[in-house]
PDB file of C-alpha atoms in Angstrom:
ATOM      1  CA  MET A   1     118.166  36.430  62.608  1.00 54.00           C
ATOM      2  CA  LYS A   2     116.895  39.926  63.054  1.00 58.00           C
ATOM      3  CA  ASP A   3     114.293  41.231  60.714  1.00 92.00           C
ATOM      4  CA  PHE A   4     115.408  43.666  58.252  1.00 98.00           C
ATOM      5  CA  THR A   5     113.450  46.587  57.116  1.00 98.00           C
ATOM      6  CA  SER A   6     113.833  46.815  53.227  1.00 98.00           C
ATOM      7  CA  VAL A   7     113.920  49.761  50.875  1.00 98.00           C
ATOM      8  CA  ILE A   8     112.987  49.576  47.232  1.00 98.00           C
ATOM      9  CA  LEU A   9     114.976  52.463  45.147  1.00 96.00           C
ATOM     10  CA  ALA A  10     112.380  53.294  42.460  1.00 96.00           C
ATOM     11  CA  GLY A  11     113.049  56.972  41.284  1.00 90.00           C
ATOM     12  CA  GLU A  12     114.130  58.148  37.850  1.00 81.00           C
ATOM     13  CA  ARG A  13     117.447  59.148  36.850  1.00 67.00           C
ATOM     14  CA  ALA A  14     116.572  61.492  34.104  1.00 64.00           C
ATOM     15  CA  ASP A  15     113.733  63.636  32.252  1.00 67.00           C
ATOM     16  CA  ARG A  16     114.379  61.299  29.224  1.00 71.00           C
ATOM     17  CA  ASP A  17     115.272  57.703  29.040  1.00 78.00           C
ATOM     18  CA  PRO A  18     115.577  55.419  25.969  1.00 82.00           C
ATOM     19  CA  LEU A  19     114.167  52.565  27.866  1.00 86.00           C
ATOM     20  CA  ARG A  20     110.915  54.469  28.797  1.00 86.00           C
ATOM     21  CA  ASP A  21     110.680  55.935  25.154  1.00 84.00           C
ATOM     22  CA  GLU A  22     110.960  52.374  23.664  1.00 85.00           C
ATOM     23  CA  THR A  23     108.188  50.618  26.202  1.00 86.00           C
ATOM     24  CA  GLY A  24     105.958  53.762  26.595  1.00 86.00           C
ATOM     25  CA  VAL A  25     105.778  53.173  30.435  1.00 88.00           C
ATOM     26  CA  ALA A  26     105.457  56.100  32.637  1.00 85.00           C
ATOM     27  CA  CYS A  27     108.436  54.951  34.723  1.00 90.00           C
ATOM     28  CA  LYS A  28     110.930  52.228  34.774  1.00 91.00           C
ATOM     29  CA  ALA A  29     109.567  50.597  37.564  1.00 94.00           C
ATOM     30  CA  LEU A  30     106.270  49.440  35.585  1.00 94.00           C
ATOM     31  CA  LEU A  31     107.820  47.750  33.042  1.00 94.00           C
ATOM     32  CA  ASP A  32     106.092  44.545  32.196  1.00 93.00           C
ATOM     33  CA  ILE A  33     108.175  41.429  32.330  1.00 93.00           C
ATOM     34  CA  ASP A  34     106.391  38.345  31.401  1.00 90.00           C
ATOM     35  CA  GLY A  35     103.219  39.766  32.682  1.00 91.00           C
ATOM     36  CA  THR A  36     104.483  41.138  36.000  1.00 94.00           C
ATOM     37  CA  ILE A  37     105.698  44.827  36.426  1.00 96.00           C
ATOM     38  CA  MET A  38     109.164  45.027  37.529  1.00 96.00           C
ATOM     39  CA  ILE A  39     108.408  46.489  41.030  1.00 97.00           C
ATOM     40  CA  ARG A  40     105.770  44.146  41.945  1.00 97.00           C
ATOM     41  CA  ARG A  41     108.397  41.227  41.049  1.00 96.00           C
ATOM     42  CA  VAL A  42     110.908  42.762  43.533  1.00 98.00           C
ATOM     43  CA  ILE A  43     107.975  43.431  46.135  1.00 98.00           C
ATOM     44  CA  ASN A  44     107.128  39.741  45.658  1.00 97.00           C
ATOM     45  CA  ALA A  45     110.680  38.625  46.351  1.00 97.00           C
ATOM     46  CA  LEU A  46     110.954  40.583  49.637  1.00 98.00           C
ATOM     47  CA  ASP A  47     107.368  39.266  50.786  1.00 96.00           C
ATOM     48  CA  ASP A  48     108.679  35.843  50.031  1.00 97.00           C
ATOM     49  CA  ALA A  49     111.943  36.184  52.281  1.00 97.00           C
ATOM     50  CA  VAL A  50     111.437  35.368  55.820  1.00 97.00           C
ATOM     51  CA  SER A  51     114.333  37.916  56.937  1.00 97.00           C
ATOM     52  CA  ILE A  52     112.228  40.786  55.747  1.00 98.00           C
ATOM     53  CA  GLY A  53     109.806  42.358  58.296  1.00 96.00           C
ATOM     54  CA  SER A  54     108.478  45.403  56.283  1.00 97.00           C
ATOM     55  CA  ILE A  55     108.828  46.737  52.955  1.00 98.00           C
ATOM     56  CA  HIS A  56     109.140  50.646  52.133  1.00 98.00           C
ATOM     57  CA  LEU A  57     109.342  52.231  48.481  1.00 98.00           C
ATOM     58  CA  SER A  58     111.401  55.288  47.835  1.00 97.00           C
ATOM     59  CA  GLY A  59     109.649  56.226  44.462  1.00 93.00           C
ATOM     60  CA  PRO A  60     108.383  56.023  41.812  1.00 95.00           C
ATOM     61  CA  THR A  61     106.349  59.332  41.715  1.00 93.00           C
ATOM     62  CA  GLU A  62     102.848  59.411  42.895  1.00 94.00           C
ATOM     63  CA  ALA A  63     101.540  59.869  39.260  1.00 93.00           C
ATOM     64  CA  CYS A  64     103.188  56.710  38.343  1.00 93.00           C
ATOM     65  CA  VAL A  65     101.877  54.590  41.808  1.00 95.00           C
ATOM     66  CA  LYS A  66      98.395  55.891  40.764  1.00 94.00           C
ATOM     67  CA  SER A  67      98.553  54.525  37.301  1.00 93.00           C
ATOM     68  CA  ASP A  68      99.068  50.906  38.746  1.00 94.00           C
ATOM     69  CA  ALA A  69      95.739  49.638  40.613  1.00 94.00           C
ATOM     70  CA  GLY A  70      97.700  46.819  42.215  1.00 94.00           C
ATOM     71  CA  LEU A  71     100.226  49.177  43.842  1.00 95.00           C
ATOM     72  CA  VAL A  72      97.720  51.675  45.076  1.00 96.00           C
ATOM     73  CA  ASP A  73      95.948  48.687  46.744  1.00 97.00           C
ATOM     74  CA  LEU A  74      99.222  47.477  48.283  1.00 97.00           C
ATOM     75  CA  ILE A  75      99.960  50.960  49.902  1.00 97.00           C
ATOM     76  CA  ASP A  76      96.148  51.567  51.031  1.00 97.00           C
ATOM     77  CA  GLU A  77      96.228  48.017  52.643  1.00 96.00           C
ATOM     78  CA  LYS A  78      99.537  49.179  54.307  1.00 95.00           C
ATOM     79  CA  ARG A  79     101.242  46.222  53.191  1.00 96.00           C
ATOM     80  CA  ILE A  80     103.876  48.348  51.925  1.00 97.00           C
ATOM     81  CA  ASP A  81     104.838  51.877  52.570  1.00 98.00           C
ATOM     82  CA  TRP A  82     105.604  54.690  49.850  1.00 97.00           C
ATOM     83  CA  THR A  83     107.589  57.741  50.093  1.00 96.00           C
ATOM     84  CA  PRO A  84     108.323  60.128  46.848  1.00 95.00           C
ATOM     85  CA  PRO A  85     111.744  59.472  45.767  1.00 94.00           C
ATOM     86  CA  GLY A  86     114.515  61.961  46.198  1.00 89.00           C
ATOM     87  CA  PRO A  87     116.775  63.672  43.452  1.00 86.00           C
ATOM     88  CA  SER A  88     119.055  60.556  43.250  1.00 84.00           C
ATOM     89  CA  PRO A  89     119.316  57.236  44.322  1.00 83.00           C
ATOM     90  CA  SER A  90     121.937  58.044  46.874  1.00 83.00           C
ATOM     91  CA  THR A  91     120.090  60.878  48.149  1.00 85.00           C
ATOM     92  CA  SER A  92     116.678  58.511  48.468  1.00 91.00           C
ATOM     93  CA  ALA A  93     118.809  55.831  50.424  1.00 91.00           C
ATOM     94  CA  TYR A  94     120.400  58.711  52.540  1.00 88.00           C
ATOM     95  CA  ASP A  95     116.804  59.940  53.532  1.00 92.00           C
ATOM     96  CA  MET A  96     115.014  56.518  53.918  1.00 95.00           C
ATOM     97  CA  LEU A  97     117.777  55.352  56.198  1.00 93.00           C
ATOM     98  CA  GLY A  98     116.958  58.277  58.708  1.00 92.00           C
ATOM     99  CA  ARG A  99     113.587  57.214  58.989  1.00 95.00           C
ATOM    100  CA  PHE A 100     114.081  54.125  60.884  1.00 95.00           C
ATOM    101  CA  PRO A 101     115.670  53.543  64.307  1.00 94.00           C
ATOM    102  CA  GLU A 102     119.573  53.376  64.527  1.00 89.00           C
ATOM    103  CA  SER A 103     119.434  49.601  65.601  1.00 90.00           C
ATOM    104  CA  GLN A 104     117.315  48.522  62.957  1.00 95.00           C
ATOM    105  CA  PRO A 105     119.097  46.663  59.907  1.00 97.00           C
ATOM    106  CA  VAL A 106     117.931  47.787  56.586  1.00 97.00           C
ATOM    107  CA  LEU A 107     118.274  46.178  53.298  1.00 98.00           C
ATOM    108  CA  ILE A 108     118.316  48.340  50.060  1.00 97.00           C
ATOM    109  CA  THR A 109     117.607  46.977  46.713  1.00 97.00           C
ATOM    110  CA  THR A 110     116.213  48.561  43.535  1.00 96.00           C
ATOM    111  CA  ALA A 111     113.204  48.281  41.417  1.00 96.00           C
ATOM    112  CA  ASP A 112     114.934  47.281  38.380  1.00 94.00           C
ATOM    113  CA  HIS A 113     115.800  43.907  39.634  1.00 94.00           C
ATOM    114  CA  PRO A 114     113.280  41.720  37.987  1.00 94.00           C
ATOM    115  CA  LEU A 115     114.958  38.184  38.646  1.00 94.00           C
ATOM    116  CA  LEU A 116     115.273  38.820  42.497  1.00 96.00           C
ATOM    117  CA  THR A 117     113.805  35.904  44.548  1.00 96.00           C
ATOM    118  CA  GLY A 118     113.431  35.196  48.326  1.00 97.00           C
ATOM    119  CA  GLU A 119     115.984  32.659  48.453  1.00 97.00           C
ATOM    120  CA  ILE A 120     118.356  35.250  47.187  1.00 98.00           C
ATOM    121  CA  VAL A 121     117.228  38.053  49.807  1.00 98.00           C
ATOM    122  CA  ASP A 122     117.302  35.295  52.933  1.00 98.00           C
ATOM    123  CA  HIS A 123     121.042  34.444  51.590  1.00 98.00           C
ATOM    124  CA  PHE A 124     122.362  37.815  51.464  1.00 98.00           C
ATOM    125  CA  CYS A 125     120.393  39.007  55.001  1.00 98.00           C
ATOM    126  CA  ARG A 126     121.696  35.998  56.742  1.00 97.00           C
ATOM    127  CA  ASP A 127     125.543  36.349  55.616  1.00 98.00           C
ATOM    128  CA  SER A 128     125.088  39.987  56.329  1.00 97.00           C
ATOM    129  CA  ALA A 129     123.964  39.588  59.938  1.00 97.00           C
ATOM    130  CA  GLN A 130     126.485  37.488  60.806  1.00 96.00           C
ATOM    131  CA  SER A 131     129.555  39.545  59.078  1.00 97.00           C
ATOM    132  CA  GLY A 132     130.298  41.505  61.859  1.00 96.00           C
ATOM    133  CA  CYS A 133     130.555  44.709  59.377  1.00 96.00           C
ATOM    134  CA  ASP A 134     128.683  47.919  59.302  1.00 96.00           C
ATOM    135  CA  VAL A 135     127.711  47.823  55.623  1.00 93.00           C
ATOM    136  CA  VAL A 136     127.703  44.766  53.289  1.00 96.00           C
ATOM    137  CA  VAL A 137     127.359  44.687  49.622  1.00 94.00           C
ATOM    138  CA  GLY A 138     126.022  41.827  47.523  1.00 97.00           C
ATOM    139  CA  LEU A 139     128.249  40.551  44.661  1.00 97.00           C
ATOM    140  CA  ALA A 140     128.074  37.405  42.419  1.00 98.00           C
ATOM    141  CA  PRO A 141     131.092  36.096  40.288  1.00 98.00           C
ATOM    142  CA  TYR A 142     131.542  37.015  36.999  1.00 97.00           C
ATOM    143  CA  ASP A 143     132.411  33.968  35.475  1.00 97.00           C
ATOM    144  CA  LEU A 144     129.164  32.512  36.901  1.00 97.00           C
ATOM    145  CA  VAL A 145     127.175  35.623  35.379  1.00 97.00           C
ATOM    146  CA  ARG A 146     128.934  35.287  31.988  1.00 96.00           C
ATOM    147  CA  GLN A 147     128.291  31.606  31.893  1.00 96.00           C
ATOM    148  CA  THR A 148     124.646  31.726  32.736  1.00 94.00           C
ATOM    149  CA  TYR A 149     123.923  34.774  31.057  1.00 92.00           C
ATOM    150  CA  PRO A 150     126.572  35.233  28.068  1.00 93.00           C
ATOM    151  CA  ASP A 151     124.532  38.108  26.260  1.00 89.00           C
ATOM    152  CA  LEU A 152     124.275  40.301  29.209  1.00 89.00           C
ATOM    153  CA  LYS A 153     126.400  43.349  29.414  1.00 89.00           C
ATOM    154  CA  LYS A 154     127.698  43.812  33.051  1.00 90.00           C
ATOM    155  CA  THR A 155     129.993  46.302  34.786  1.00 88.00           C
ATOM    156  CA  VAL A 156     133.036  43.827  36.072  1.00 91.00           C
ATOM    157  CA  LEU A 157     135.187  44.557  39.216  1.00 88.00           C
ATOM    158  CA  ARG A 158     138.372  42.958  38.177  1.00 89.00           C
ATOM    159  CA  PHE A 159     140.422  41.884  41.079  1.00 91.00           C
ATOM    160  CA  ARG A 160     143.593  39.640  41.563  1.00 91.00           C
ATOM    161  CA  ASP A 161     141.063  36.615  42.615  1.00 91.00           C
ATOM    162  CA  GLY A 162     138.534  37.135  40.268  1.00 93.00           C
ATOM    163  CA  GLY A 163     135.917  39.438  38.636  1.00 94.00           C
ATOM    164  CA  TYR A 164     132.676  40.394  40.300  1.00 95.00           C
ATOM    165  CA  CYS A 165     129.265  41.939  39.332  1.00 95.00           C
ATOM    166  CA  GLY A 166     127.273  44.234  41.602  1.00 93.00           C
ATOM    167  CA  CYS A 167     123.691  42.852  42.802  1.00 96.00           C
ATOM    168  CA  ASN A 168     122.049  45.786  43.935  1.00 94.00           C
ATOM    169  CA  LEU A 169     121.892  44.461  47.467  1.00 97.00           C
ATOM    170  CA  PHE A 170     123.134  46.710  50.423  1.00 95.00           C
ATOM    171  CA  ALA A 171     122.832  45.937  53.921  1.00 97.00           C
ATOM    172  CA  PHE A 172     123.189  48.732  56.600  1.00 95.00           C
ATOM    173  CA  LEU A 173     123.536  46.948  60.048  1.00 96.00           C
ATOM    174  CA  THR A 174     124.935  49.626  62.349  1.00 94.00           C
ATOM    175  CA  GLU A 175     124.345  53.282  63.134  1.00 90.00           C
ATOM    176  CA  ASP A 176     127.945  53.921  61.999  1.00 89.00           C
ATOM    177  CA  GLY A 177     127.106  52.181  58.826  1.00 89.00           C
ATOM    178  CA  ARG A 178     124.704  54.536  57.891  1.00 83.00           C
ATOM    179  CA  ARG A 179     127.285  57.203  57.196  1.00 79.00           C
ATOM    180  CA  VAL A 180     128.277  55.080  53.801  1.00 79.00           C
ATOM    181  CA  ALA A 181     124.824  56.410  52.245  1.00 75.00           C
ATOM    182  CA  ASP A 182     126.772  59.950  52.319  1.00 70.00           C
ATOM    183  CA  PHE A 183     129.865  58.605  50.917  1.00 69.00           C
ATOM    184  CA  TRP A 184     127.711  56.609  48.355  1.00 69.00           C
ATOM    185  CA  ARG A 185     126.285  60.475  47.200  1.00 64.00           C
ATOM    186  CA  GLN A 186     129.773  61.542  46.493  1.00 62.00           C
ATOM    187  CA  VAL A 187     130.749  58.571  44.133  1.00 60.00           C
ATOM    188  CA  GLU A 188     127.253  57.915  42.598  1.00 59.00           C
ATOM    189  CA  LYS A 189     127.994  59.767  39.292  1.00 57.00           C
ATOM    190  CA  ASP A 190     130.721  57.537  38.822  1.00 55.00           C
ATOM    191  CA  ARG A 191     129.109  54.145  39.914  1.00 55.00           C
ATOM    192  CA  LYS A 192     129.924  52.572  36.401  1.00 57.00           C
ATOM    193  CA  LYS A 193     133.446  53.593  36.375  1.00 60.00           C
ATOM    194  CA  PRO A 194     135.444  50.930  38.631  1.00 62.00           C
ATOM    195  CA  LEU A 195     138.576  52.848  38.200  1.00 60.00           C
ATOM    196  CA  VAL A 196     137.159  56.009  39.434  1.00 60.00           C
ATOM    197  CA  VAL A 197     136.092  54.432  42.615  1.00 62.00           C
ATOM    198  CA  ILE A 198     139.372  52.433  43.133  1.00 61.00           C
ATOM    199  CA  ARG A 199     141.284  55.706  42.815  1.00 61.00           C
ATOM    200  CA  LEU A 200     139.360  56.894  46.342  1.00 60.00           C
ATOM    201  CA  LEU A 201     141.810  54.274  47.887  1.00 56.00           C
ATOM    202  CA  GLY A 202     144.917  56.024  46.899  1.00 59.00           C
ATOM    203  CA  LEU A 203     147.125  55.962  44.118  1.00 54.00           C
ATOM    204  CA  TRP A 204     149.134  52.726  45.028  1.00 52.00           C
ATOM    205  CA  ALA A 205     145.657  50.767  45.204  1.00 56.00           C
ATOM    206  CA  LEU A 206     144.769  52.252  41.597  1.00 55.00           C
ATOM    207  CA  LEU A 207     147.978  51.006  40.147  1.00 56.00           C
ATOM    208  CA  ARG A 208     147.516  47.610  41.718  1.00 59.00           C
ATOM    209  CA  TYR A 209     144.075  47.432  40.501  1.00 59.00           C
ATOM    210  CA  LYS A 210     145.318  48.456  37.008  1.00 63.00           C
ATOM    211  CA  MET A 211     148.117  45.593  37.145  1.00 58.00           C
ATOM    212  CA  GLY A 212     145.497  43.137  38.540  1.00 71.00           C
ATOM    213  CA  TRP A 213     147.460  43.057  41.735  1.00 65.00           C
ATOM    214  CA  LEU A 214     144.844  43.991  44.039  1.00 82.00           C
ATOM    215  CA  SER A 215     142.484  41.493  45.858  1.00 89.00           C
ATOM    216  CA  LEU A 216     139.072  42.069  46.835  1.00 90.00           C
ATOM    217  CA  ASP A 217     140.010  41.537  50.357  1.00 93.00           C
ATOM    218  CA  ALA A 218     142.448  44.479  49.938  1.00 88.00           C
ATOM    219  CA  ALA A 219     140.095  46.606  48.195  1.00 86.00           C
ATOM    220  CA  LEU A 220     137.452  46.189  51.151  1.00 90.00           C
ATOM    221  CA  ALA A 221     140.064  46.919  53.817  1.00 91.00           C
ATOM    222  CA  GLY A 222     141.533  50.020  52.107  1.00 84.00           C
ATOM    223  CA  LEU A 223     137.582  51.194  51.626  1.00 82.00           C
ATOM    224  CA  SER A 224     137.054  50.474  55.179  1.00 88.00           C
ATOM    225  CA  ARG A 225     140.016  52.712  56.370  1.00 87.00           C
ATOM    226  CA  ARG A 226     138.871  55.633  54.250  1.00 81.00           C
ATOM    227  CA  VAL A 227     135.458  55.565  55.244  1.00 82.00           C
ATOM    228  CA  GLY A 228     136.207  54.649  58.862  1.00 89.00           C
ATOM    229  CA  LEU A 229     133.833  51.747  58.986  1.00 91.00           C
ATOM    230  CA  ARG A 230     133.670  47.939  58.527  1.00 94.00           C
ATOM    231  CA  ILE A 231     132.696  47.207  54.848  1.00 92.00           C
ATOM    232  CA  GLY A 232     132.094  43.597  53.938  1.00 95.00           C
ATOM    233  CA  VAL A 233     130.677  41.704  50.849  1.00 96.00           C
ATOM    234  CA  VAL A 234     128.575  38.651  50.411  1.00 98.00           C
ATOM    235  CA  ILE A 235     129.517  36.588  47.336  1.00 98.00           C
ATOM    236  CA  LEU A 236     126.172  35.085  46.197  1.00 98.00           C
ATOM    237  CA  PRO A 237     126.304  31.673  44.090  1.00 98.00           C
ATOM    238  CA  TYR A 238     123.063  33.261  41.959  1.00 97.00           C
ATOM    239  CA  ALA A 239     123.786  34.616  38.585  1.00 96.00           C
ATOM    240  CA  HIS A 240     120.277  36.184  38.452  1.00 94.00           C
ATOM    241  CA  ALA A 241     121.223  38.120  41.663  1.00 97.00           C
ATOM    242  CA  SER A 242     123.252  40.445  39.303  1.00 96.00           C
ATOM    243  CA  VAL A 243     120.728  41.066  36.457  1.00 95.00           C
ATOM    244  CA  ASP A 244     119.120  44.469  36.345  1.00 94.00           C
ATOM    245  CA  VAL A 245     117.498  46.304  33.578  1.00 93.00           C
ATOM    246  CA  ASP A 246     119.570  49.529  32.531  1.00 87.00           C
ATOM    247  CA  SER A 247     118.792  49.455  29.062  1.00 89.00           C
ATOM    248  CA  VAL A 248     116.752  48.344  26.139  1.00 91.00           C
ATOM    249  CA  SER A 249     118.697  45.409  25.259  1.00 91.00           C
ATOM    250  CA  ASP A 250     118.791  44.562  29.119  1.00 92.00           C
ATOM    251  CA  TYR A 251     114.942  44.612  29.009  1.00 93.00           C
ATOM    252  CA  LEU A 252     114.822  42.293  26.131  1.00 91.00           C
ATOM    253  CA  LEU A 253     117.325  40.072  27.196  1.00 91.00           C
ATOM    254  CA  VAL A 254     115.054  39.742  30.718  1.00 92.00           C
ATOM    255  CA  GLN A 255     112.420  39.269  28.868  1.00 91.00           C
ATOM    256  CA  ARG A 256     113.535  36.239  26.763  1.00 89.00           C
ATOM    257  CA  TYR A 257     114.920  34.562  29.961  1.00 86.00           C
ATOM    258  CA  SER A 258     112.255  35.150  31.994  1.00 85.00           C
ATOM    259  CA  LYS A 259     109.869  33.659  29.322  1.00 82.00           C
ATOM    260  CA  GLU A 260     112.042  30.676  28.921  1.00 80.00           C
ATOM    261  CA  ALA A 261     112.268  29.779  32.561  1.00 73.00           C
ATOM    262  CA  SER A 262     108.307  30.244  32.800  1.00 76.00           C
ATOM    263  CA  ALA A 263     107.925  27.604  29.728  1.00 76.00           C
ATOM    264  CA  ARG A 264     110.112  25.264  31.760  1.00 69.00           C
ATOM    265  CA  GLY A 265     108.042  25.932  34.849  1.00 65.00           C
ATOM    266  CA  ALA A 266     111.218  27.095  36.784  1.00 59.00           C
ATOM    267  CA  GLU A 267     112.984  30.042  38.322  1.00 59.00           C
ATOM    268  CA  PRO A 268     115.412  31.750  36.199  1.00 59.00           C
ATOM    269  CA  GLU A 269     118.753  29.875  35.905  1.00 55.00           C
ATOM    270  CA  THR A 270     120.853  30.376  39.110  1.00 54.00           C
ATOM    271  CA  GLY A 271     124.229  29.043  37.674  1.00 56.00           C
ATOM    272  CA  ALA A 272     124.565  27.553  41.444  1.00 50.00           C
ATOM    273  CA  GLY A 273     125.274  23.916  42.320  1.00 38.00           C
TER     274      GLY A 273
END
């Protein structure tokens, strides 16, 4: 398997954020989860993955980076690379992809992914590299997520063959695949509205989705035709692959789950196997 370059998107979406206000942190990436800041948890997961050759940060701001001595040390020691964030995650992704050779496979994830592990990253990168696609997105079965984390609120993509949750894992595998980052910029504001995104596939696809007739494979085929690329998914058998921190309630739940796992001396429950 080729080494992937990895990018962590760690910018901020808004000047005011209830999560930052509640916790008092300068930026969300510095939230403490059971004794370790969130972005460091993501860095550790990527560092543990055998598929990852290098780690690059897009954000947080320079002021936030300088407020954490551990991050400063990692950057000074050139164990990770840091770039100021763009005005939005999709713009940051687009800009970062332009920094790497066109033949270099790139994994993009986010700083608010505190339960990410090297095992998840390697599973996703391995299956993505074998997919034959230009771009691959990570998903987790909603039933698995709901069973493992019943209190967690997630946006659900509901298809004929089941519901799925996003995992904030994206593999860009070819030169053509990088065009998806520009498409991402067009739909980013509606990322939490599945019906708006499905509407891009056309009225018939929207009606099929509303009626529960649209399968995941049909949606991928339609989106691939719409963008002119081969877009695929990796279905991950890990409930915690879908856990991110978007709100105060998410933060409190993740803190609880992480502390319970630490007390057991184990990783967070996967729901797999």
